[in-house]
Short mmCIF file of N, CA, C and O in Angstrom, two decimals:
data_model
loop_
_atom_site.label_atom_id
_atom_site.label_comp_id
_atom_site.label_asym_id
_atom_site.label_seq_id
_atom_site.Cartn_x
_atom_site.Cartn_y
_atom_site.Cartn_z
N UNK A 1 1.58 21.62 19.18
CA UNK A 1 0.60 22.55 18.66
C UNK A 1 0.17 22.08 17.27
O UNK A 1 1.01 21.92 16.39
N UNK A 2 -1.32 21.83 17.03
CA UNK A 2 -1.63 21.13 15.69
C UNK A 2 -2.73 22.85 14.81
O UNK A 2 -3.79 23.26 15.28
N UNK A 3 -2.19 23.31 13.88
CA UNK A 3 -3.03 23.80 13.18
C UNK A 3 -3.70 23.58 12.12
O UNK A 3 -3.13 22.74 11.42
N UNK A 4 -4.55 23.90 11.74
CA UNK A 4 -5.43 23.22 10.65
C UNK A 4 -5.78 24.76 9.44
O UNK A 4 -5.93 25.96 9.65
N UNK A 5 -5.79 24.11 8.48
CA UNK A 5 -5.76 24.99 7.27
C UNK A 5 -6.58 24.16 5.78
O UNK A 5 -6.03 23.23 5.20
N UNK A 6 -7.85 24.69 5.41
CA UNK A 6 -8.32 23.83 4.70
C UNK A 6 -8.12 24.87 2.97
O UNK A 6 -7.95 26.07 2.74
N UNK A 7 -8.24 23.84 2.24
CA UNK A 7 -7.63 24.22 1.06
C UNK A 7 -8.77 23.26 -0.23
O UNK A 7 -9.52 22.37 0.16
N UNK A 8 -8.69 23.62 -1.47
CA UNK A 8 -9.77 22.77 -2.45
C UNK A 8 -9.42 21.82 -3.50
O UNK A 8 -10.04 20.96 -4.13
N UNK A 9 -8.27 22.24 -3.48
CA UNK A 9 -7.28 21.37 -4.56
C UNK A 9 -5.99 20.23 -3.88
O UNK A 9 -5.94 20.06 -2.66
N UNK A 10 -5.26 19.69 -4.59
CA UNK A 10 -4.32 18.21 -3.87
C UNK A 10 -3.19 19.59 -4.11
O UNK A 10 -2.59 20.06 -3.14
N UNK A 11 -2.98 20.18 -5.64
CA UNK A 11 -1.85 21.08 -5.76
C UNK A 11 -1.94 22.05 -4.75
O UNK A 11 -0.90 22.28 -4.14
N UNK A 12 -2.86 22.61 -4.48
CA UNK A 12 -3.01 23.82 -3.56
C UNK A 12 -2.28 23.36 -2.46
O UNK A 12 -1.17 23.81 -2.17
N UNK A 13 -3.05 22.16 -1.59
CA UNK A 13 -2.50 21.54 -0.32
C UNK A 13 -0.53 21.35 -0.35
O UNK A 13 0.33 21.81 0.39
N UNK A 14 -0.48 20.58 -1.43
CA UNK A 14 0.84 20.50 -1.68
C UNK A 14 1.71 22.14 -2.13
O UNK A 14 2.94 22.22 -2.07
N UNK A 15 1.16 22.90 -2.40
CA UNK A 15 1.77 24.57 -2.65
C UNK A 15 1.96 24.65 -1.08
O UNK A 15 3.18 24.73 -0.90
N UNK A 16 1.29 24.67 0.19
CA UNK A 16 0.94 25.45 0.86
C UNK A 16 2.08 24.33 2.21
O UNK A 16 2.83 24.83 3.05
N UNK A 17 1.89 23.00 2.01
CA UNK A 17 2.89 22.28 2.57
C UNK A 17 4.31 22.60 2.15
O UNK A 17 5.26 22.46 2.91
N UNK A 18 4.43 23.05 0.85
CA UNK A 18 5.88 23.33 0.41
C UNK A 18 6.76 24.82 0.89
O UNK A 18 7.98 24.99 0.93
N UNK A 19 5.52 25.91 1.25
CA UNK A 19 5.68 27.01 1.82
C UNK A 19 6.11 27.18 3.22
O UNK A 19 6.97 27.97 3.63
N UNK A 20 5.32 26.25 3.98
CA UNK A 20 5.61 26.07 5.28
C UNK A 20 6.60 25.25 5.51
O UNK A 20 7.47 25.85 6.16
N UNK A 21 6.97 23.90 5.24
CA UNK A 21 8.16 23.01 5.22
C UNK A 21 9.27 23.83 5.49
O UNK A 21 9.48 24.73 4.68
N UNK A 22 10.05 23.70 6.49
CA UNK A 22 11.78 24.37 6.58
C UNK A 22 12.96 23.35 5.33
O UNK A 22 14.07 23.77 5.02
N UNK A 23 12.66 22.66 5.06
CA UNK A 23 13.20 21.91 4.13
C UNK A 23 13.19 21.60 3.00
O UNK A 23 12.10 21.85 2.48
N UNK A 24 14.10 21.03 2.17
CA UNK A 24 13.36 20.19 0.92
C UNK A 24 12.96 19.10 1.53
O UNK A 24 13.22 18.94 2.72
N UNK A 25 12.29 18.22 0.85
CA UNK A 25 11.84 16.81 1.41
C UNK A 25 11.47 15.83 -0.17
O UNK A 25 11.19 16.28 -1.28
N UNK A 26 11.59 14.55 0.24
CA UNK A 26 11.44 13.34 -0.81
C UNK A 26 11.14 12.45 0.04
O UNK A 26 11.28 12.14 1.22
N UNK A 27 10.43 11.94 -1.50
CA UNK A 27 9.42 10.42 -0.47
C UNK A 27 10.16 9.01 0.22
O UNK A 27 10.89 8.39 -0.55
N UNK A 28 10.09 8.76 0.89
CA UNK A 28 10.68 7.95 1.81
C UNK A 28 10.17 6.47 1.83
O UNK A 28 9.60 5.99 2.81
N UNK A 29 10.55 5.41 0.06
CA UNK A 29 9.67 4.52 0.01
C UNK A 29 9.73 3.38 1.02
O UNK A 29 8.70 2.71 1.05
N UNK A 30 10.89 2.93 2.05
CA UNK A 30 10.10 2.49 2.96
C UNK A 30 9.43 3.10 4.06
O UNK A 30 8.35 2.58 4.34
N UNK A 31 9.69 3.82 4.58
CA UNK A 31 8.73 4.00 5.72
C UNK A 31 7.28 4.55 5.14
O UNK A 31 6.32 4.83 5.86
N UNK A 32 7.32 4.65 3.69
CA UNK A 32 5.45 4.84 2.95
C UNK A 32 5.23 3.79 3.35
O UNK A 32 4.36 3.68 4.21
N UNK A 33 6.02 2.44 2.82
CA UNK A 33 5.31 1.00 2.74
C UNK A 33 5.00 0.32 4.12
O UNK A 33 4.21 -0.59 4.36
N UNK A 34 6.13 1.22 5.27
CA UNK A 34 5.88 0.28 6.76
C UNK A 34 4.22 0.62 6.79
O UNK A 34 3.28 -0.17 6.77
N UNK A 35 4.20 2.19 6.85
CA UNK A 35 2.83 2.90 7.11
C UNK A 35 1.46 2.72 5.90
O UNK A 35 0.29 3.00 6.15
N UNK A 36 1.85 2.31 4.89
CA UNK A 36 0.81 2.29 4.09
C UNK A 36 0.15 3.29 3.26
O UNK A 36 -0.76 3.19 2.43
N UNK A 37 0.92 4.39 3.74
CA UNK A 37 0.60 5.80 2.89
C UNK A 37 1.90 6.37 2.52
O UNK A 37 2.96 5.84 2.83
N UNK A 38 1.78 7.62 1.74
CA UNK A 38 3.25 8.23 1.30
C UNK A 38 3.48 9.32 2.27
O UNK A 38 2.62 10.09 2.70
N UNK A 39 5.00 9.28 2.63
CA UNK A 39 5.12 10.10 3.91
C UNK A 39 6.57 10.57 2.96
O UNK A 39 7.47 9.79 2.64
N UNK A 40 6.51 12.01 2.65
CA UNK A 40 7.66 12.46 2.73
C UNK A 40 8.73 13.21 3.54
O UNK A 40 8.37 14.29 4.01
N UNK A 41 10.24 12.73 3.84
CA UNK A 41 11.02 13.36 4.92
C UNK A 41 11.81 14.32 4.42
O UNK A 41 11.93 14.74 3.27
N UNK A 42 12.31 14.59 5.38
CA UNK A 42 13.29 16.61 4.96
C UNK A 42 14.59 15.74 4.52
O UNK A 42 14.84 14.71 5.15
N UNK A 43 15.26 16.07 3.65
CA UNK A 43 16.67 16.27 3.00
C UNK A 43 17.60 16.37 3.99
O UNK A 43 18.68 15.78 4.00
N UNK A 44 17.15 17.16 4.87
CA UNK A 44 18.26 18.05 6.05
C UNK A 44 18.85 17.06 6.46
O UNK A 44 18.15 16.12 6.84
N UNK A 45 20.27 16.97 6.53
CA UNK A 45 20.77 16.26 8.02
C UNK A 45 21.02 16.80 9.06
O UNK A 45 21.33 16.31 10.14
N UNK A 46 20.84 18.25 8.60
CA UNK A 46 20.82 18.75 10.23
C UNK A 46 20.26 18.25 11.07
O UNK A 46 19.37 17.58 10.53
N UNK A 47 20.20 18.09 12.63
CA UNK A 47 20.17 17.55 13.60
C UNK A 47 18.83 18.26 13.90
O UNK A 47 18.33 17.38 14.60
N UNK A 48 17.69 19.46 13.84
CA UNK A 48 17.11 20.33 13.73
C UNK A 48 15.73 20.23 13.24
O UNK A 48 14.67 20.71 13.63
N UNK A 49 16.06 19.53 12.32
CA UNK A 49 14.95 19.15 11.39
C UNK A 49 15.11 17.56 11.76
O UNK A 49 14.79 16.93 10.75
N UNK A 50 15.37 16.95 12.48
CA UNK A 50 15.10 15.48 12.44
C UNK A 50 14.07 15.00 12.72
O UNK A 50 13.69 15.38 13.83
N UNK A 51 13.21 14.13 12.08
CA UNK A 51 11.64 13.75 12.06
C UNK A 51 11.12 14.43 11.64
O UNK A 51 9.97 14.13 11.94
N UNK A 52 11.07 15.87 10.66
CA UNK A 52 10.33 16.32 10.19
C UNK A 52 9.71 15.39 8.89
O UNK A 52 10.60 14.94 8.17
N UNK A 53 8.79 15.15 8.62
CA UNK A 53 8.17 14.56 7.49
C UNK A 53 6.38 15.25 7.14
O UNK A 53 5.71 15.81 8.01
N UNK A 54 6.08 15.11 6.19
CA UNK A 54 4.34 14.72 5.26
C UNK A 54 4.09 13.78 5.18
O UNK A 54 4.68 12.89 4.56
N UNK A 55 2.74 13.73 6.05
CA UNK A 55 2.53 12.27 5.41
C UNK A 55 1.19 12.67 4.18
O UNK A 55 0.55 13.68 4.44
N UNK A 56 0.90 12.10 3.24
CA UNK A 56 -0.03 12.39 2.68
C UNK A 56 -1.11 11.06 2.65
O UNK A 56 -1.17 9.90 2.25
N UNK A 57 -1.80 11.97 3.27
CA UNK A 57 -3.35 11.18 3.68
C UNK A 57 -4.42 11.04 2.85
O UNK A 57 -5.48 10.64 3.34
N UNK A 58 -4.35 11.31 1.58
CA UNK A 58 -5.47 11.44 0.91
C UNK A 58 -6.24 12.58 0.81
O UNK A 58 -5.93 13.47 0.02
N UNK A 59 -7.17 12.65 1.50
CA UNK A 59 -7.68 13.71 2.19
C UNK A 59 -7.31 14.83 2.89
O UNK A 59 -8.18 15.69 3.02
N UNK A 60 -6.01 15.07 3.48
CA UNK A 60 -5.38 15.65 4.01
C UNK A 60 -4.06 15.38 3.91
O UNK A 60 -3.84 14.17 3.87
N UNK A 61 -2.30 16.64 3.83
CA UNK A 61 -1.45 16.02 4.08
C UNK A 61 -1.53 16.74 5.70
O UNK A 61 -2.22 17.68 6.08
N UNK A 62 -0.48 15.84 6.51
CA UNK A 62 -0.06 16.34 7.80
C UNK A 62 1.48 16.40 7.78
O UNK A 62 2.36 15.64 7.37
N UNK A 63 1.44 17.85 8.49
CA UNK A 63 3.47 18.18 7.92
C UNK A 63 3.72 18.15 9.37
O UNK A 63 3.04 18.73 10.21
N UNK A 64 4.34 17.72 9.50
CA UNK A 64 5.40 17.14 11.16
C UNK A 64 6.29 18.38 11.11
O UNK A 64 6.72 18.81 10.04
N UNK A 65 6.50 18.85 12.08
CA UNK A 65 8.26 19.47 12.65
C UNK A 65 7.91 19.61 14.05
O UNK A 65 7.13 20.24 14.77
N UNK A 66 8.94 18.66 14.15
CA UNK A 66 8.92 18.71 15.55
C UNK A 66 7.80 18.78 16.67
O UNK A 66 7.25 17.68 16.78
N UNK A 67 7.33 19.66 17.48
CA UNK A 67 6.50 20.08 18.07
C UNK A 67 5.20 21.05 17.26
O UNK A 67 4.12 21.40 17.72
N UNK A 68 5.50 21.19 16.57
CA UNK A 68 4.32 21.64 15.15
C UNK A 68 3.94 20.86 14.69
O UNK A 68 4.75 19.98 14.39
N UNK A 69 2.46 20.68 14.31
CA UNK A 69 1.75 19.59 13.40
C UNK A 69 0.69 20.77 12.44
O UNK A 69 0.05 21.71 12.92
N UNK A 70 0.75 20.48 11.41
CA UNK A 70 -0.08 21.61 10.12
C UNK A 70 -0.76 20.30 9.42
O UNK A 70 -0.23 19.41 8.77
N UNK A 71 -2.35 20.56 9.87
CA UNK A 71 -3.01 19.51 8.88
C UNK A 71 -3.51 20.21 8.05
O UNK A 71 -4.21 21.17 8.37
N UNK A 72 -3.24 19.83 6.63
CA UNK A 72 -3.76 20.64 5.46
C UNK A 72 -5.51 19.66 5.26
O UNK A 72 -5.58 18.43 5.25
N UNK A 73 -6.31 20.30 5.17
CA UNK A 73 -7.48 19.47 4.56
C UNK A 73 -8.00 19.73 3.42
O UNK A 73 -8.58 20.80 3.21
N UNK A 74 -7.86 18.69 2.43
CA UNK A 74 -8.32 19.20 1.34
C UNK A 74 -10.00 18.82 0.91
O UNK A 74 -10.29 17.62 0.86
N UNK A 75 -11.13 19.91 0.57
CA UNK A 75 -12.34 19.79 0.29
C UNK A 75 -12.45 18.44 0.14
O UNK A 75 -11.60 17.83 -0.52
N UNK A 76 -13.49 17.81 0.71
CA UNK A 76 -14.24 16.50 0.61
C UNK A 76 -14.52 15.87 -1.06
O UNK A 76 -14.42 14.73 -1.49
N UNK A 77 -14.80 16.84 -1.55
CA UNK A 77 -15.66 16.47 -3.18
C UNK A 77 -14.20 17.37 -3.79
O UNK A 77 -14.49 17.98 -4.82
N UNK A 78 -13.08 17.52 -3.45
CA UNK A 78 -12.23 17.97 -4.72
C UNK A 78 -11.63 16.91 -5.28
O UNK A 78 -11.38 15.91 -4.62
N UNK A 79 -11.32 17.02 -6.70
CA UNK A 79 -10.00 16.62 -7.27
C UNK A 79 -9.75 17.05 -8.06
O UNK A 79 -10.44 18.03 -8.33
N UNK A 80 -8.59 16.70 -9.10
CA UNK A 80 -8.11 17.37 -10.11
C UNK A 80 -8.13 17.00 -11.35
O UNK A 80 -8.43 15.81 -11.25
N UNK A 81 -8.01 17.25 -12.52
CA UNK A 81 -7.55 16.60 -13.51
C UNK A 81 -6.45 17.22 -14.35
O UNK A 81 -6.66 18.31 -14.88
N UNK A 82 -5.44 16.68 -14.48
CA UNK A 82 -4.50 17.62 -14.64
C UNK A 82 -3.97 17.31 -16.18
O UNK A 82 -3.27 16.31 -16.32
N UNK A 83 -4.31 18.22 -17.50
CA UNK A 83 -4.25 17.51 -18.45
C UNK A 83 -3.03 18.27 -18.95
O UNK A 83 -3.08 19.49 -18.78
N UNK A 84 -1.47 17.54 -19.79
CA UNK A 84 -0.75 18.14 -20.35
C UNK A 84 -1.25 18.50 -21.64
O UNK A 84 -2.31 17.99 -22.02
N UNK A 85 -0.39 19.65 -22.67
CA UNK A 85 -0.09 19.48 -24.13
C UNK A 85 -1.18 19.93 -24.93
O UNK A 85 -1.39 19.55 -26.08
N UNK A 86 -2.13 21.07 -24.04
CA UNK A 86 -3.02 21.45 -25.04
C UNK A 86 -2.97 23.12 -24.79
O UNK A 86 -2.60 23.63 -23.74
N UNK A 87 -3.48 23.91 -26.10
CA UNK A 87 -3.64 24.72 -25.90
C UNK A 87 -4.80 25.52 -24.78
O UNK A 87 -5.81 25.01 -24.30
N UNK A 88 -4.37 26.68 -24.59
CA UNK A 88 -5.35 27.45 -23.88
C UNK A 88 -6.71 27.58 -24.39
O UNK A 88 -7.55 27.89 -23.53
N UNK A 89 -7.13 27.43 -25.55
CA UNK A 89 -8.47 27.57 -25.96
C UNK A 89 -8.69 26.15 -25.45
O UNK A 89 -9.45 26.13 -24.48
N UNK A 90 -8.13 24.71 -25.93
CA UNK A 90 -8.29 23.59 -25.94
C UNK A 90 -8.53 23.48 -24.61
O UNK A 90 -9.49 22.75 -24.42
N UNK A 91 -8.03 23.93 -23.58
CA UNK A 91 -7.88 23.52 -21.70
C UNK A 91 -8.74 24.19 -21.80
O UNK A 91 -9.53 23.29 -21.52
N UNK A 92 -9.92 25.74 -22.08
CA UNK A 92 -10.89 25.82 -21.56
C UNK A 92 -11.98 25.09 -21.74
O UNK A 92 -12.80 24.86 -20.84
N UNK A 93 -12.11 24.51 -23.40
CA UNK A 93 -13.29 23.55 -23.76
C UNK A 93 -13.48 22.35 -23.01
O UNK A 93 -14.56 21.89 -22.64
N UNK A 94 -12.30 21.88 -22.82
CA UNK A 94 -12.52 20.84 -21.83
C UNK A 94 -12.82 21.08 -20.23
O UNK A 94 -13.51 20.34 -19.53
N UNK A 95 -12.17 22.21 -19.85
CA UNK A 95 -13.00 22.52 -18.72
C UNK A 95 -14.15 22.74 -18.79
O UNK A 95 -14.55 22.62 -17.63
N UNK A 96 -15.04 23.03 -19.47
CA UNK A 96 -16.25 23.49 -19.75
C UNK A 96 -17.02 22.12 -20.16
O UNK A 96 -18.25 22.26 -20.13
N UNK A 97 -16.61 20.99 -20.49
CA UNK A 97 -17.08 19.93 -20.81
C UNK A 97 -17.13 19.42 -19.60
O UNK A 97 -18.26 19.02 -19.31
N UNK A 98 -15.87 19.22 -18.34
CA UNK A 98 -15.96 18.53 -17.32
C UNK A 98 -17.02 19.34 -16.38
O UNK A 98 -17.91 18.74 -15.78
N UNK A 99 -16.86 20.61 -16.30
CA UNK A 99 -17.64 20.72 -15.93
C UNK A 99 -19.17 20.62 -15.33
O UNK A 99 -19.74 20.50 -14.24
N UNK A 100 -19.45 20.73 -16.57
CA UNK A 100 -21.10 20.00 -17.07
C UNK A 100 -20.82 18.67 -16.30
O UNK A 100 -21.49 18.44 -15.29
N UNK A 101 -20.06 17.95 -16.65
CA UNK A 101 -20.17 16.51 -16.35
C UNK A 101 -20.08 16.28 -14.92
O UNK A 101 -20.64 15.34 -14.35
N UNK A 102 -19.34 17.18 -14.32
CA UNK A 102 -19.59 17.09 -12.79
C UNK A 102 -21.16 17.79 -12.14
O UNK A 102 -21.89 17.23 -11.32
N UNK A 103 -21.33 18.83 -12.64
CA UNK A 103 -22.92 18.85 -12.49
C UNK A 103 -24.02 18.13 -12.67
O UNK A 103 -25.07 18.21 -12.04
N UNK A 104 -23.69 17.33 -13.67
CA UNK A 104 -24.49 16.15 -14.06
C UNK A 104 -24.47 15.18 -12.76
O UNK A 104 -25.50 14.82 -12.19
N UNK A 105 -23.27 14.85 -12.42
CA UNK A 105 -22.66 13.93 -11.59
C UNK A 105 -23.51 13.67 -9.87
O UNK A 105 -23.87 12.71 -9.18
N UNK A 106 -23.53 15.48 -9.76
CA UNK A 106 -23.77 15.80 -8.83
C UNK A 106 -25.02 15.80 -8.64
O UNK A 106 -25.30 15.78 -7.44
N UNK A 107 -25.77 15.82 -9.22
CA UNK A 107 -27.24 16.06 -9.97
C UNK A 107 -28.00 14.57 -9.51
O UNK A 107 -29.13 14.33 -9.08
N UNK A 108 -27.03 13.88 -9.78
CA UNK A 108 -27.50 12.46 -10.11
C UNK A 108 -27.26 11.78 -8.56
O UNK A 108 -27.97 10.84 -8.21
N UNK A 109 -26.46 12.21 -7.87
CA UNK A 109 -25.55 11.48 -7.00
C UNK A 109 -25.37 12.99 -5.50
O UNK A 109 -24.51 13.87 -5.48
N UNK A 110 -26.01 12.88 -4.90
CA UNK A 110 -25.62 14.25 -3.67
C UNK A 110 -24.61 14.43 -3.18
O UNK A 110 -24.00 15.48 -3.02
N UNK A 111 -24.17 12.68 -2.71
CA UNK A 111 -22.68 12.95 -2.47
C UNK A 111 -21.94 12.18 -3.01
O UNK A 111 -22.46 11.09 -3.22
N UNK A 112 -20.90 12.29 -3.35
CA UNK A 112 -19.86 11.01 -3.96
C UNK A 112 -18.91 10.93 -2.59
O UNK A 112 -18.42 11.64 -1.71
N UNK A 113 -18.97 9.62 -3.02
CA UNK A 113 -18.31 8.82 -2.06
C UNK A 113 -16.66 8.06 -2.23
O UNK A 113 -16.52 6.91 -1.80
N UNK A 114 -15.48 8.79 -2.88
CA UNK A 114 -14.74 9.30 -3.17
C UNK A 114 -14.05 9.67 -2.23
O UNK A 114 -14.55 10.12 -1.19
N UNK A 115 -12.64 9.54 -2.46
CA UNK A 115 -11.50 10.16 -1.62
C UNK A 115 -10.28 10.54 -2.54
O UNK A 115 -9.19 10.04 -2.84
N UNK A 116 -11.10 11.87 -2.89
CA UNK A 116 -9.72 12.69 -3.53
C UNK A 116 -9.10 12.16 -4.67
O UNK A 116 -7.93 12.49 -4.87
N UNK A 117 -9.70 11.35 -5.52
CA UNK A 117 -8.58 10.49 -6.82
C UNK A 117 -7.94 11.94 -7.53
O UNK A 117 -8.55 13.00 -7.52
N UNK A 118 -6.45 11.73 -8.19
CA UNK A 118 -5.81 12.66 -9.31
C UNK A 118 -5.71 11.80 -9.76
O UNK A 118 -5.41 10.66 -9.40
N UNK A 119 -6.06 12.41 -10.92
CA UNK A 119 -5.70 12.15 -12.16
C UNK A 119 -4.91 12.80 -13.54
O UNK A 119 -5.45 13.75 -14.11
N UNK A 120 -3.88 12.37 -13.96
CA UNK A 120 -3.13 12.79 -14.76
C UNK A 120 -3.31 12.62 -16.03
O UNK A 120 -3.00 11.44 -16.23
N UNK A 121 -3.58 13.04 -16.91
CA UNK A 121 -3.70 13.27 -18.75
C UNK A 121 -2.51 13.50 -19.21
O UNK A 121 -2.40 14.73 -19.24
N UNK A 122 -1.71 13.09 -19.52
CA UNK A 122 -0.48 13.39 -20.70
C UNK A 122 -0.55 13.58 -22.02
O UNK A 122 -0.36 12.64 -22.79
N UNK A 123 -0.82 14.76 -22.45
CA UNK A 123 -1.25 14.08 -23.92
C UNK A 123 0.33 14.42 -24.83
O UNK A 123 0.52 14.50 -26.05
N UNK A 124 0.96 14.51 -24.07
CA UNK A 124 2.75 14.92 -24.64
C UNK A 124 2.68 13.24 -25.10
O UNK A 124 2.87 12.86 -26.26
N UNK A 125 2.38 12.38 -24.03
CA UNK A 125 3.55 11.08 -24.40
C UNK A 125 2.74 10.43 -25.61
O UNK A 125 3.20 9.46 -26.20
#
């Protein structure tokens, strides 16, 4: 049984895979590298959960258990920018700057042709 659940954000998708998951799970760097994408597996050794994994697709993660398949899809034109170490006035100005700049973007360009980039800002380190 495959259900589908679409979502706008990479965090959202990943909130909503972590809700449903019967497990903890961690990334599994070879079998990412056999497959070419990051696939994370369940912790469990229970016998129960065996083969449960995420793979994360970019665009979508897909959460395995067993006879259940949950494809999360995340919006075509989302991504994130995820900036540490500033205040709340400071995180709205800059939202309000990117903003614009994605309207601009969009303005200029109908569709972008893009697959989901995150991006991380640290401004701690």
């Amino acid at each position: 049984m495959t259900k589908h659940i679409k979502v706008n954000s990479i965090s959202t998708a990943w909130e909503v895979a972590a809700s449903i998951f019967p497990t903890d799970y961690q990334k599994d760097e070879e079998s990412s590298k056999r497959a070419g994408y990051p696939i994370y597996k369940t912790t469990s050794t229970d016998e129960i959960f065996s083969g449960f994994h995420i793979s994360d697709l970019n665009t979508r993660l897909e959460v395995n258990m067993g006879a259940e398949t949950v494809t999360i899809w995340i919006e075509e034109d989302a991504f994130e920018i995820i900036v540490k170490g500033l205040t709340e006035d400071e995180k709205e100005s800059l939202k309000e700057v990117i903003d614009k700049e994605i309207r601009r973007i969009k303005y200029r360009r109908h569709k972008a042709e893009t697959s989901n980039p995150r991006y991380v800002i640290d401004l701690n380190s």
